[in-house]
Short mmCIF file of C-alpha atoms and ligand atoms in Angstrom, two decimals:
data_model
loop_
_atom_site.label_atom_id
_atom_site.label_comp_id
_atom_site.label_asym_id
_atom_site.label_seq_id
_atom_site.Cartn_x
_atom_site.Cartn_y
_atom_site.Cartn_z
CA UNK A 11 -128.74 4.28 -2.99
CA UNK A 12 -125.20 3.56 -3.48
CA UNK A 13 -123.62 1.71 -0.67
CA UNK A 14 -120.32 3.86 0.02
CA UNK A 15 -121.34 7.14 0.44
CA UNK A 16 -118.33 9.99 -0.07
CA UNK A 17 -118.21 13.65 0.55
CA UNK A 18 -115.19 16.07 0.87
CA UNK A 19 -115.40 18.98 3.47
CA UNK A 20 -113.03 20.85 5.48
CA UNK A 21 -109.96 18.63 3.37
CA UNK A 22 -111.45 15.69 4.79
CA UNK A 23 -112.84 12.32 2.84
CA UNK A 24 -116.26 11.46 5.16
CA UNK A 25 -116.60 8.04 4.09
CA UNK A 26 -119.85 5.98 5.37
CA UNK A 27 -120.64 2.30 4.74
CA UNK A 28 -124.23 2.24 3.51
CA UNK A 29 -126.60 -0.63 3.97
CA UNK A 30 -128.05 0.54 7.21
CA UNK A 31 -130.65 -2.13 6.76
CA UNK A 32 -127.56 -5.30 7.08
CA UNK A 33 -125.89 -3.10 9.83
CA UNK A 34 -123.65 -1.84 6.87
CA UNK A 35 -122.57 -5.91 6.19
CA UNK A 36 -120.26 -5.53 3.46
CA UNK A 37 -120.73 -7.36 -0.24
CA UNK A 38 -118.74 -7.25 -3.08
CA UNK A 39 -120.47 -4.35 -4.76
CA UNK A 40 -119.56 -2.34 -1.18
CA UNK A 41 -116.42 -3.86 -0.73
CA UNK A 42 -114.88 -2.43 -4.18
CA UNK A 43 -116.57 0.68 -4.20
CA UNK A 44 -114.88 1.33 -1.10
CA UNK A 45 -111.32 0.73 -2.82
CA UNK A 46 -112.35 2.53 -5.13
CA UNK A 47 -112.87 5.88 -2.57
CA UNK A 48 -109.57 4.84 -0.69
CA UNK A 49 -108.12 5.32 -3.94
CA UNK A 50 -109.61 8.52 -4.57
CA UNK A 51 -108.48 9.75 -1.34
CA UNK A 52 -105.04 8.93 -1.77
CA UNK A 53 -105.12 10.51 -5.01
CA UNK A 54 -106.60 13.77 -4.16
CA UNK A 55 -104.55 16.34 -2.88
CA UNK A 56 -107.14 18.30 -1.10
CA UNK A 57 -108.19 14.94 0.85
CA UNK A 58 -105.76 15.93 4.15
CA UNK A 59 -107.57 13.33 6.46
CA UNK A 60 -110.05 9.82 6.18
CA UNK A 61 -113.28 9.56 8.00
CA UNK A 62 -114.90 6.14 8.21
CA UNK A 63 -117.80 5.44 9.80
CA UNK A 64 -121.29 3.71 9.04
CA UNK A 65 -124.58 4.81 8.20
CA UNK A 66 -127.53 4.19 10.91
CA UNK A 67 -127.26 2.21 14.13
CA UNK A 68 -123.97 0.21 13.53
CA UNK A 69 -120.78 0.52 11.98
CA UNK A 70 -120.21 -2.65 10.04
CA UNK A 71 -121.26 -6.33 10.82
CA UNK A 72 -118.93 -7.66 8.67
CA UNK A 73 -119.44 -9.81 5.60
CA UNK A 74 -123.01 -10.20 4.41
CA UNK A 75 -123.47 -13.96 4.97
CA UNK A 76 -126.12 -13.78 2.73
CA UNK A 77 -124.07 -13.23 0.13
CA UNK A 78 -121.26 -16.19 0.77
CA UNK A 79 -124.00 -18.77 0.14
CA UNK A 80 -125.79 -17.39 -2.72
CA UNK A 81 -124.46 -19.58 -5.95
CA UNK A 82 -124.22 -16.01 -7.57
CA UNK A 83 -122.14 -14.59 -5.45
CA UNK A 84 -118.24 -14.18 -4.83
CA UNK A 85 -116.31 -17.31 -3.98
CA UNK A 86 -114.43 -18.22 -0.46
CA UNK A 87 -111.24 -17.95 -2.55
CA UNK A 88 -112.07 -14.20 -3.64
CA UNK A 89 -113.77 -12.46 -0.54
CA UNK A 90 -110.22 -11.99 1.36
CA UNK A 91 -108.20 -11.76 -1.67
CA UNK A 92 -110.10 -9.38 -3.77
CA UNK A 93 -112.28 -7.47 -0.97
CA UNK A 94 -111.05 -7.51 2.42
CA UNK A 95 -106.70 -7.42 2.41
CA UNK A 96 -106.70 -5.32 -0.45
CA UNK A 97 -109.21 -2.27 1.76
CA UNK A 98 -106.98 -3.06 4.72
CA UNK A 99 -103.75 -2.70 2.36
CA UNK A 100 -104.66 0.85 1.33
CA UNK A 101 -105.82 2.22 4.41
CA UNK A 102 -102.67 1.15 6.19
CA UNK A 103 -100.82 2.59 3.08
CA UNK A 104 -102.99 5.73 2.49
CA UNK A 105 -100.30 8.52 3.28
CA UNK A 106 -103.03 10.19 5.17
CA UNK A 107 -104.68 9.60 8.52
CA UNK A 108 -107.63 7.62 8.49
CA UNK A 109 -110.06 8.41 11.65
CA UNK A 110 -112.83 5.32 12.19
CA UNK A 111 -115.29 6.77 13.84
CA UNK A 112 -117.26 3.22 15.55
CA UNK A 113 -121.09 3.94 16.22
CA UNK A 114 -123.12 0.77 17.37
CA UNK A 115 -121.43 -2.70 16.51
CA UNK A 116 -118.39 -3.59 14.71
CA UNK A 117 -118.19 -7.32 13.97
CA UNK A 118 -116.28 -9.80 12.61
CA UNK A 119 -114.17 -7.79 9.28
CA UNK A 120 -116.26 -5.18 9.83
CA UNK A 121 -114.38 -4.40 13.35
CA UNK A 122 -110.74 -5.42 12.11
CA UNK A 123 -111.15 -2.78 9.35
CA UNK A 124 -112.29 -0.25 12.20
CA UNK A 125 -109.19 -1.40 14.10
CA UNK A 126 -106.72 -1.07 11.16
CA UNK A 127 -107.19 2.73 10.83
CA UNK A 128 -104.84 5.51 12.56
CA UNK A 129 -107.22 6.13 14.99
CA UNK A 130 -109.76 4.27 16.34
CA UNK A 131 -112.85 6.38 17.88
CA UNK A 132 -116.30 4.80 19.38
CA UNK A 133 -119.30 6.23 20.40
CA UNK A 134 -119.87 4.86 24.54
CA UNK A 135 -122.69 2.24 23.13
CA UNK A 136 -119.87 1.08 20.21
CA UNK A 137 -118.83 -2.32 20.47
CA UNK A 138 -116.35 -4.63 18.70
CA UNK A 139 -116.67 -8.49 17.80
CA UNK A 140 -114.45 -10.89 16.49
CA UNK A 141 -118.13 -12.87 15.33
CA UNK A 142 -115.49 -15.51 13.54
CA UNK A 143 -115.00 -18.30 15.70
CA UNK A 144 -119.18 -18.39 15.90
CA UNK A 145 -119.63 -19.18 12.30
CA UNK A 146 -116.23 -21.42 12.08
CA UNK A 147 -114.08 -19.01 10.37
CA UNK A 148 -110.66 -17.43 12.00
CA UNK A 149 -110.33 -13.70 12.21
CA UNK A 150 -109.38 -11.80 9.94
CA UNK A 151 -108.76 -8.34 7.86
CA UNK A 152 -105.65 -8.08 9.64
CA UNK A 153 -107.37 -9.54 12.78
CA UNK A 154 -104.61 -11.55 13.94
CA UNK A 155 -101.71 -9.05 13.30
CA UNK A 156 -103.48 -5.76 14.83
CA UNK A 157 -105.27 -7.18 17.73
CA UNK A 158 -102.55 -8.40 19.72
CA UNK A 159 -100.45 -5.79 18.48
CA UNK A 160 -103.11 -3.21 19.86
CA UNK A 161 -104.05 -5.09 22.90
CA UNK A 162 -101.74 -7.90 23.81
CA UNK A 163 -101.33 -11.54 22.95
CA UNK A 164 -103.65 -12.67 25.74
CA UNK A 165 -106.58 -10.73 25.38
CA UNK A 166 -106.45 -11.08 21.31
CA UNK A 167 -106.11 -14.70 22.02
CA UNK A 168 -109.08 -14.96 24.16
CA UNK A 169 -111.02 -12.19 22.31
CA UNK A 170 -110.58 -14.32 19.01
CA UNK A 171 -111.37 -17.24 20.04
CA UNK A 172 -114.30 -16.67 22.37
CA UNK A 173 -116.00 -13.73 20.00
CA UNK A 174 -116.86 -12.28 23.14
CA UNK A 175 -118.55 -8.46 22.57
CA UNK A 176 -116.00 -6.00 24.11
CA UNK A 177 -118.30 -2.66 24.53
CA UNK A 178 -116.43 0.43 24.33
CA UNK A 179 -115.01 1.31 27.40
CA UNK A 180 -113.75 -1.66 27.59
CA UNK A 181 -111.94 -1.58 24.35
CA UNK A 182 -110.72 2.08 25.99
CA UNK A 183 -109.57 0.76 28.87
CA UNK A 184 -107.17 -2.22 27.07
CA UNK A 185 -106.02 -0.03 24.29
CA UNK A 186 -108.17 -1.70 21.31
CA UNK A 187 -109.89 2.26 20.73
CA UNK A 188 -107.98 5.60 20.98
CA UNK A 189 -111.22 7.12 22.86
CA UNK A 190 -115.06 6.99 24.01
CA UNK A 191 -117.41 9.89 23.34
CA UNK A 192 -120.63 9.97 24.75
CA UNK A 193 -122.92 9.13 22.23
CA UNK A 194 -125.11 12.48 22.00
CA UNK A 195 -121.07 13.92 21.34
CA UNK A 196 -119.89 11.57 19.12
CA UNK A 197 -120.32 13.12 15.71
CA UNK A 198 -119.38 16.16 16.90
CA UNK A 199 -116.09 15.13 18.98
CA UNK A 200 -115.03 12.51 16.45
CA UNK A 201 -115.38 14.82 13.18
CA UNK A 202 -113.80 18.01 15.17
CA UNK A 203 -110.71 15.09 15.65
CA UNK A 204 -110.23 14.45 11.99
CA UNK A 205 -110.31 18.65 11.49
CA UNK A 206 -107.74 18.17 13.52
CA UNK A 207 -105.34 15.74 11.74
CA UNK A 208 -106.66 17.60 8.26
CA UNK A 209 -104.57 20.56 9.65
CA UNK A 210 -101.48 19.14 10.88
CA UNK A 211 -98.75 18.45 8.69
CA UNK A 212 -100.27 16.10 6.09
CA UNK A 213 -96.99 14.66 4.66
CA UNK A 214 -95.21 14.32 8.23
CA UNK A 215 -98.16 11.92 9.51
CA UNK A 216 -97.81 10.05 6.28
CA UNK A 217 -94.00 9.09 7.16
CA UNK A 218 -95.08 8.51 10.90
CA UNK A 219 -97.80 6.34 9.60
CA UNK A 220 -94.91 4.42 7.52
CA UNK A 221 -92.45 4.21 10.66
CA UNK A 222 -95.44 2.72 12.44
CA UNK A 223 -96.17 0.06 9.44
CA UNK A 224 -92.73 -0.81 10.17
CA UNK A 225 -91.97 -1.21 13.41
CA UNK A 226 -92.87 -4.02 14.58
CA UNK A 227 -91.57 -6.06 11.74
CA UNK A 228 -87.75 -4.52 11.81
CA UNK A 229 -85.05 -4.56 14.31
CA UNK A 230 -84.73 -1.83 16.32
CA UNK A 231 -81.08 -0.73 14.47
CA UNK A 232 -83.52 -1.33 11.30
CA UNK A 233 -85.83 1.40 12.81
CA UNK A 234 -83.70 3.70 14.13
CA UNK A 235 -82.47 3.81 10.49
CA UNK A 236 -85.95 4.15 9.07
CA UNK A 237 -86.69 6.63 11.29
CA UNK A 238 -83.77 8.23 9.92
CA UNK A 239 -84.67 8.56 6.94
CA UNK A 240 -88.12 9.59 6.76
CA UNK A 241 -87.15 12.29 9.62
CA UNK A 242 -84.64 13.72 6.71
CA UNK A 243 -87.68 13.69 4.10
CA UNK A 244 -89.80 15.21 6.70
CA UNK A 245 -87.41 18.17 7.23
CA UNK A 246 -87.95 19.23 3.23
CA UNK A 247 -91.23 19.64 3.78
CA UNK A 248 -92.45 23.05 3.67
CA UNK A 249 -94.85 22.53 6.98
CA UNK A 250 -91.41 21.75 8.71
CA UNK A 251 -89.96 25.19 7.61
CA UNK A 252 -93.52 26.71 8.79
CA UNK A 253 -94.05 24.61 12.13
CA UNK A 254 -90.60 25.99 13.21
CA UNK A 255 -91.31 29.69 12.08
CA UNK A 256 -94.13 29.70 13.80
CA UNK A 257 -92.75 28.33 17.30
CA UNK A 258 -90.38 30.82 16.65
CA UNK A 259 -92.64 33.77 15.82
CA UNK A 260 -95.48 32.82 18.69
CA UNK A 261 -98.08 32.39 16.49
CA UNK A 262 -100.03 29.07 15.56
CA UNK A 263 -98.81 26.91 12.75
CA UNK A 264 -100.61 26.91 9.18
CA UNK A 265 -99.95 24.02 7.55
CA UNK A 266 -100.17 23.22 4.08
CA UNK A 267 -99.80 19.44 3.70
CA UNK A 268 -97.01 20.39 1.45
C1 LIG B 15 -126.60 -9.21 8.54
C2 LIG B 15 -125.31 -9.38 9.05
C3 LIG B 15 -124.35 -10.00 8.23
C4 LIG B 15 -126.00 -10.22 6.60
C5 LIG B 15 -126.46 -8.40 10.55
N1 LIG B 15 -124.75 -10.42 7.01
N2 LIG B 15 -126.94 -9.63 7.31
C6 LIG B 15 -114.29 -13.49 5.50
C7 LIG B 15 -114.09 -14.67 4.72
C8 LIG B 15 -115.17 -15.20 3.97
C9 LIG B 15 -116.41 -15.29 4.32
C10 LIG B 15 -116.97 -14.79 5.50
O1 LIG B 15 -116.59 -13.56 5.99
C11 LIG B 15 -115.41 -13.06 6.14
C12 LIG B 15 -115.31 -11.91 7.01
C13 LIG B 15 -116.33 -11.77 8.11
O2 LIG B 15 -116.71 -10.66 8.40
S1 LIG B 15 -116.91 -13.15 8.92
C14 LIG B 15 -118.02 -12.48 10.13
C15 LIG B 15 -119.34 -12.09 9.52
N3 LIG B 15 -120.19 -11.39 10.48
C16 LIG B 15 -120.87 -12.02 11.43
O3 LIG B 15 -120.80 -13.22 11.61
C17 LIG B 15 -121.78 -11.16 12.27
C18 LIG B 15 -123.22 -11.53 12.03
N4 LIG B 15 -124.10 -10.60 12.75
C19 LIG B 15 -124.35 -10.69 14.06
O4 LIG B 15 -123.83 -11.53 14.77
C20 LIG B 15 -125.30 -9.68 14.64
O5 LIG B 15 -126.07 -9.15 13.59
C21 LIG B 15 -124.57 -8.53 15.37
C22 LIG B 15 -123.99 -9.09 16.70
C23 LIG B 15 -123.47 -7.93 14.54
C24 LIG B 15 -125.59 -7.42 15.72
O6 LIG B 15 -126.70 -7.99 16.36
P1 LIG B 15 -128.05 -7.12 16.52
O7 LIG B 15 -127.72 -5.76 16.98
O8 LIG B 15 -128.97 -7.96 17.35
O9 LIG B 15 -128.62 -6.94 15.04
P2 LIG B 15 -129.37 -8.02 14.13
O10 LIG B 15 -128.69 -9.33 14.25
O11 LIG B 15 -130.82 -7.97 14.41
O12 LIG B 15 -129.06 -7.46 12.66
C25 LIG B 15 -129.86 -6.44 12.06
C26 LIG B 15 -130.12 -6.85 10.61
O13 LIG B 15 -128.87 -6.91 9.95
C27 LIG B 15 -130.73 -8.24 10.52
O14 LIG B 15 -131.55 -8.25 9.40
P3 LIG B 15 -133.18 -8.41 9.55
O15 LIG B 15 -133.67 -8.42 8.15
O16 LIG B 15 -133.39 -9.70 10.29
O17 LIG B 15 -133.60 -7.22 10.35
C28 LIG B 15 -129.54 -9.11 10.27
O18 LIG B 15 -129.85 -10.31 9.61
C29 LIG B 15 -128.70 -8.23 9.41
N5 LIG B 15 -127.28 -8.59 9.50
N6 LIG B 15 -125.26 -8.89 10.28
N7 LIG B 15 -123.09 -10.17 8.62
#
C-alpha cells in the first residue's frame, strides 16, 4: 500500500498520508512521495485546490522515530533538508490553495505541516502538538515562523516549549485553525470547503497566497507595492473579466482558473 495516497475529483488533489498503523508518522519513502504529489499538483492544470489530510484515526504524528535510529535510515543532517522544508516550501509556494483537513492528532512536523497550509480545518476531537521539546528537539517545519505568526509570540512560546496538546477548539478559539466541524461532519464540511476554493478564481488566490508569503517579511510601502502589482496581474485574468460580468449581469460567477 503506498503511503501517499492521491486522487483528483471535482478539480481537487485529495491527498492522504498513509501509514494509519504509525498515526501516518512520516519516513523518507512518505516524505518524497509527497513532493512528489505537491509537484504534480502544481503542475496540473485541472488540480484547482489541495486537500491534505490522513488516513485512519490521526492526521500525522510526525517523524517516524523509528526510523531516525535505524543505522539504515536517513541522517539528522537530511530529514529537514531533504524531507521536511522542502514539503513546507512547495505547499507555501503551490499557486493553489491547499485545505488541511486535521482528523485526530497532529504532532510534532506532522502539525507544523497542517499549520503551513491556506487553511487549516480540524475535526472537534483534532488536536495539535509541538511533541519537540519531549524528545529534545526544537520545532520545526516552519514551526517557529507560523506559530507565532498564527497565534502570537506568547502562546507559540509557551506552546513550543511546553508541547502541551492544544485540542481543537482551543486551537479555534486562538487562531492556530480556520474552523471546528463536528466530527460525524467533518469529511463532509471540510471537502464541500475545498469545492469551494476549486471554484473561485484559481489564479487570483495564487497571487493572494504570494502577498500573504510576503507580508510579514516586507515593509508596509514594500507591500503596498506588491500588492500592486499582483492586483495588476490579477486584473488580466479572464475570471476578473467574468467575476465583474457577472456582478454586473446578476448571475453567479463561473470561474475558470484562467
Ligand atoms: C509512532 C509515532 C512516531 C513512530 C506514533 N514514530 N511511530 C525533525 C528532525 C529530525 C528528527 C526528528 O524529527 C523531526 C520532526 C518531528 O516530527 S519530531 C517529533 C516526532 N513526533 C513525536 O515525537 C510524536 C510521537 N508520538 C506521540 O507522542 C504519540 O504517539 C501521539 C501523542 C502523537 C499520539 O498518542 P496516542 O494517540 O496515544 O497514540 P500511540 O502513541 O499509541 O500511537 C499509535 C501507534 O503509532 C503506536 O504504535 P504501536 O505499534 O505501539 O501501536 C506508536 O508507536 C506509533 N507512533 N507516533 N512519531
Amino acid at each position: 500500500m503506498s503511503s501517499i495516497l492521491f486522487e483528483i475529483r471535482d478539480q481537487i488533489a485529495f491527498i492522504t498520508l498513509n501509514r494509519p498503523e504509525k498515526l501516518n508518522a512520516f519516513n523518507r519513502e512518505m516524505a518524497l512521495s509527497l513532493q512528489n504529489r505537491l509537484d504534480e499538483c502544481a503542475s496540473l492544470h485541472e488540480v484547482r485546490a489541495v486537500y491534505l489530510t490522513g488516513a485512519g484515526k490521526g492526521f500525522s504524528a510526525g517523524q517516524d522515530l523509528a526510523e531516525i535510529v535505524d543505522p539504515q535510515g536517513p541522517g539528522m543532517e537530511q530529514i529537514l533538508s531533504e524531507h521536511y522544508n522542502p514539503i513546507i516550501t512547495r505547499i507555501r509556494h503551490l499557486p493553489k490553495p491547499v485545505i488541511a483537513a486535521v482528523r485526530g492528532v497532529a504532532a510534532g512536523a506532522g502539525a507544523n505541516i497542517a499549520l503551513c497550509c491556506d487553511v487549516v480545518v480540524a475535526s472537534a476531537s483534532a488536536s495539535f502538538i509541538q511533541a519537540f521539546s519531549k524528545i529534545g528537539l526544537i520545532p520545526d517545519s516552519g514551526g517557529t515562523y507560523f506559530l507565532p505568526r498564527l497565534i502570537g509570540w506568547q502562546r507559540a512560546s509557551a506552546i513550543a516549549m511546553l508541547g502541551d496538546k492544544i485540542v481543537a477548539g482551543e486551537a479555534e478559539r486562538i487562531g492556530m485553525v480556520y474552523k471546528v466541524f463536528e466530527d460525524k461532519d467533518f469529511e463532509t464540511a471540510s471537502q464541500a470547503l475545498a469545492v469551494t476554493l476549486a471554484q473561485l478564481p484559481t489564479r487570483a488566490l495564487a497571487f493572494t497566497k504570494h502577498a500573504l508569503n510576503y507580508s510579514s517579511v516586507n515593509s508596509f510601502e514594500a507591500q503596498l507595492q506588491l500588492e500592486d502589482e499582483l492586483q495588476q496581474k490579477a486584473a488580466t485574468t479572464q475570471d476578473y473579466a467574468e467575476g465583474v460580468q457577472a456582478f454586473l449581469g446578476k448571475r453567479p460567477a463561473n470561474f475558470k482558473g484562467e
